[in-house]
C-alpha atoms as one frame of an Amber mdcrd trajectory, in Angstrom:
protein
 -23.710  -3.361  26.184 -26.029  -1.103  24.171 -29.248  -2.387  23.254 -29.253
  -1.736  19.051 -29.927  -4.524  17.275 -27.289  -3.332  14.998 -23.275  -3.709
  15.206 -20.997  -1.114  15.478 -18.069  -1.525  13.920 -14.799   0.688  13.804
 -12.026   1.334  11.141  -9.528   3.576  10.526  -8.760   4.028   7.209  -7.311
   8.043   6.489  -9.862  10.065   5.647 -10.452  10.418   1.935 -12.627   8.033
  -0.542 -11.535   5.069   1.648 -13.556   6.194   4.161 -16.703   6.992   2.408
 -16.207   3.467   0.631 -16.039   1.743   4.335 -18.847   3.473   5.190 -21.142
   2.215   2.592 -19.543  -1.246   2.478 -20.193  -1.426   6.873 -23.817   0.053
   6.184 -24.686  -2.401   3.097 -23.382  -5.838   5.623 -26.148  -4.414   7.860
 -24.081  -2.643  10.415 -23.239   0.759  11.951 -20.084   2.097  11.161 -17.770
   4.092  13.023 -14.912   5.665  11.147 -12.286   6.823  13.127  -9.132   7.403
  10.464  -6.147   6.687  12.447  -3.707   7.468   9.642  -2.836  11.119   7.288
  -0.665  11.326   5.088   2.094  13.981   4.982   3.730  13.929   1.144   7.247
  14.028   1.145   7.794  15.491  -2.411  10.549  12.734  -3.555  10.207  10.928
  -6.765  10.334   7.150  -7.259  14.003   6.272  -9.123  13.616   5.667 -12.966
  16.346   3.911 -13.565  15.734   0.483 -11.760  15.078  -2.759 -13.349  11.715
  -3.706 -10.796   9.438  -1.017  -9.196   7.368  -2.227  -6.190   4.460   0.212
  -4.795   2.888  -0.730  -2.090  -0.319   1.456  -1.631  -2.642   3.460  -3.654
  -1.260   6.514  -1.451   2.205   5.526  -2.913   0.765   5.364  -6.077  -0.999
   8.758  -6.099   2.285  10.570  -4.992   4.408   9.401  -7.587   2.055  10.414
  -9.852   1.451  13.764  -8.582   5.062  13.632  -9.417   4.565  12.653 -12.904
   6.839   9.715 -12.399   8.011   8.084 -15.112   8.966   4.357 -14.418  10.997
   3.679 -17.595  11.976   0.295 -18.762  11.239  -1.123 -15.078   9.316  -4.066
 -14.556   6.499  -1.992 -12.373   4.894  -4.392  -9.468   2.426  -4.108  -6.882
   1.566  -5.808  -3.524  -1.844  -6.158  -4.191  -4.866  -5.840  -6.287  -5.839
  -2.316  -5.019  -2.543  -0.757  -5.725  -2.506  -2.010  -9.161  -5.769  -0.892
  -9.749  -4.679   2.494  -8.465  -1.449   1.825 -11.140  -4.064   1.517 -14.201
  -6.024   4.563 -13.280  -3.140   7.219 -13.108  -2.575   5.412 -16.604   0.759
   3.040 -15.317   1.169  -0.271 -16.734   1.117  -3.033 -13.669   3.866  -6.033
 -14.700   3.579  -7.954 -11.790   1.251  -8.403  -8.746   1.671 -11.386  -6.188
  -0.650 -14.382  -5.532  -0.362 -13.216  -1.856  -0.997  -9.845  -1.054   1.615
  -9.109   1.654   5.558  -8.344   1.182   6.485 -12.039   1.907   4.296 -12.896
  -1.142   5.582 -10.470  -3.545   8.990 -11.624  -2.229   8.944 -14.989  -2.682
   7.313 -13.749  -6.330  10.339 -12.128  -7.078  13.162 -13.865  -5.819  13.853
 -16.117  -8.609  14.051 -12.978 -10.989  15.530  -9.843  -8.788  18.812 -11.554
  -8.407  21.533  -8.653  -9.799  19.305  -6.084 -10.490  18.235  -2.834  -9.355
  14.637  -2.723  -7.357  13.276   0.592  -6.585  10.705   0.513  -3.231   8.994
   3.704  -3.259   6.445   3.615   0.054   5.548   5.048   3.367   8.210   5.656
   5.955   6.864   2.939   8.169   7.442   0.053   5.364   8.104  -3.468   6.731
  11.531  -4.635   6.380   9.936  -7.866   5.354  10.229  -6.627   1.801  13.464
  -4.631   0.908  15.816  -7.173   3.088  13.819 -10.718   1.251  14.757  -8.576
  -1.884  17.832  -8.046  -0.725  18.395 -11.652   0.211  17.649 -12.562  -3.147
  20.117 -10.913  -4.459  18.613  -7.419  -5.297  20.177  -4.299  -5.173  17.187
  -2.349  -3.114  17.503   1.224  -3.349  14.154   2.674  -1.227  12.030   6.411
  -1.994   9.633   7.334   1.180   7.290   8.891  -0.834   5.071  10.094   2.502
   4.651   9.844   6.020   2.198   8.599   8.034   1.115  10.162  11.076  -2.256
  10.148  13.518  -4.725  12.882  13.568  -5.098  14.718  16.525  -8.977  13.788
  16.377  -8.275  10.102  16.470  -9.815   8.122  19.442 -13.294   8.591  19.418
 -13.635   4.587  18.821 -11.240   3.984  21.540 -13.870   5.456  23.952 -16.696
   3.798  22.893 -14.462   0.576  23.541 -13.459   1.514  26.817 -17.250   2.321
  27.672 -18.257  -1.417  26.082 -19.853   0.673  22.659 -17.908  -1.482  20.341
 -18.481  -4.611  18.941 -15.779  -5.064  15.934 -12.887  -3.001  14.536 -11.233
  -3.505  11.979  -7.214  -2.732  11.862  -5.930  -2.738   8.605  -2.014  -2.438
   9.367   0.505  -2.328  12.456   0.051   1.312  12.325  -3.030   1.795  12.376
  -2.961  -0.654  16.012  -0.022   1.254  17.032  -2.181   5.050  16.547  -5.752
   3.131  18.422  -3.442   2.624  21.174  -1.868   5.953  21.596  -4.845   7.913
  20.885  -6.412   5.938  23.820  -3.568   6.577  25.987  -3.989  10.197  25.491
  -7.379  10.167  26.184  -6.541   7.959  29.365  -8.607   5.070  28.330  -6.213
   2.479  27.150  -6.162  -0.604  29.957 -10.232   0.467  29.130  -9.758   0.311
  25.536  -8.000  -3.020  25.673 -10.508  -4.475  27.504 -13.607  -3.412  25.207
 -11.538  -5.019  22.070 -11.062  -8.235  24.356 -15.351  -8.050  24.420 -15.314
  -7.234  20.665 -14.303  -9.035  17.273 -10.894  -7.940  16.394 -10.111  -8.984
  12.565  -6.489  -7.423  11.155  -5.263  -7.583   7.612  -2.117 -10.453   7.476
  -0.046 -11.722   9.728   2.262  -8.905  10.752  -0.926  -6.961  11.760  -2.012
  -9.644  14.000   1.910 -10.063  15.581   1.563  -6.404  16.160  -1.467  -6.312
  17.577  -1.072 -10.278  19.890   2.151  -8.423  20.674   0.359  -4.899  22.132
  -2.437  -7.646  24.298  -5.258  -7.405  21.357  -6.858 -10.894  21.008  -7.428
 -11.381  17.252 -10.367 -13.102  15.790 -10.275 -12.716  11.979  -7.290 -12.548
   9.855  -9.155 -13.108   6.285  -7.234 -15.233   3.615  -7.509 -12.510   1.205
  -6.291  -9.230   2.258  -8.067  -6.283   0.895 -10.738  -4.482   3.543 -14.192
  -5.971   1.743 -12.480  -9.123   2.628 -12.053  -8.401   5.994 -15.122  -6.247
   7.211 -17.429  -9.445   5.456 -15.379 -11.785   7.987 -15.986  -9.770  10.864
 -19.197  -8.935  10.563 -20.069 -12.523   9.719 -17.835 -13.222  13.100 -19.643
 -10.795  15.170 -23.211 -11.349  14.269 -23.656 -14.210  16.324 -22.839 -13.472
  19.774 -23.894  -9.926  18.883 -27.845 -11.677  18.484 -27.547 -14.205  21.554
């Protein structure tokens, strides 16, 4: 294990503002960040419906394509899964209707369900969505119509924090969907350090954002430390850290 008195500790957010934000958030908790961005974005140039009765967006990616778009959301009831995407909402001048207790797509299910029943819901999102979301919708009675507004794919340059797991040069990371567990783990297979990789997480604090995260990543043999009650990334690098600094200063 390195000698710094400092952590290092990895993310993977895409490379934009989020990134320089997780920088400076890593650097002010006192630790070294890596950033590694593990997901880009590839627009697909559709158009959220305008017609439905409830709009959900799921991400301030989302969010920035439709308006790019100049999407105009009607009469709909316009909801978000979480604080950050409604904040995203108010800035490219949306009203935001509706945002869960719980940030997740069980939450803003179980938020809706008493109120979707016969009535058109519009899911404009990534094309690796959980299903969580448009069949609970759909369960409760919702007729789900869903726009992929972009894809998400890995960067070729992704993997540079898989190595310094492998080599025992990490002591957090911080995965902040499936996907982003699902791209560590292939960039480390095609840098032939994965059973490595795997190991070096085992030595390090894991912390995910909600529970499908964590299945995904229990499910793929990463041990998970921290799942935060609150899911937004401040949240989450503040447990880890806080998680890490002790065995990090034994």
């Amino acid at each position: 294990m390195r000698e710094s008195p400092r952590l290092r500790v990895a993310f993977f957010r895409p490379d934009d503002e989020r990134t320089e934000e997780a920088v400076e958030l890593v650097e002010s908790l006192g630790a070294d960040p890596v950033p590694d961005p593990m997901l880009a974005v590839e627009p697909t140039d559709a158009v959220p419906r305008s017609d439905a009765d409830y709009v959900v967006l799921t991400s301030k990616t989302g969010v920035e394509q439709a308006a790019a778009a100049d999407w105009d959301p009607g009469e709909a009831t316009v909801c978000a899964i979480g604080d950050a995407t409604a904040t995203a909402l108010r800035e490219a001048g949306y009203a935001v209707d509706h945002v869960p207790d719980e940030f997740s797509s069980a939450g803003l299910v179980e938020s809706l369900s008493e109120a979707v029943d016969g009535k058109r819901v519009e899911v404009a999102r990534s094309d690796h969505g959980s299903a969580v979301l448009t069949d609970g919708l759909e369960a409760a009675g919702a007729y789900v119509h869903e726009t992929v507004l972009y894809r998400l794919v890995r960067p070729e340059s992704a993997g540079d924090s898989a190595e310094l797991a492998a080599a025992g040069e990490l002591d957090a990371a911080l995965f902040t969907s499936s996907l982003t567990v699902e791209h560590f783990l292939s960039a480390a297979e095609q840098r032939g350090v994965r059973a490595d990789a795997l190991a070096g997480l085992d030595a390090a604090t894991v912390g995910v954002i909600g529970e499908p995260t964590r299945e995904t990543a229990e499910d793929r043999g990463i041990a998970v430390d921290v799942v935060p009650d609150r899911a937004d990334f401040e949240t989450l690098a503040c447990a880890v850290v806080e998680e890490a600094a002790p065995s990090h200063h034994e």
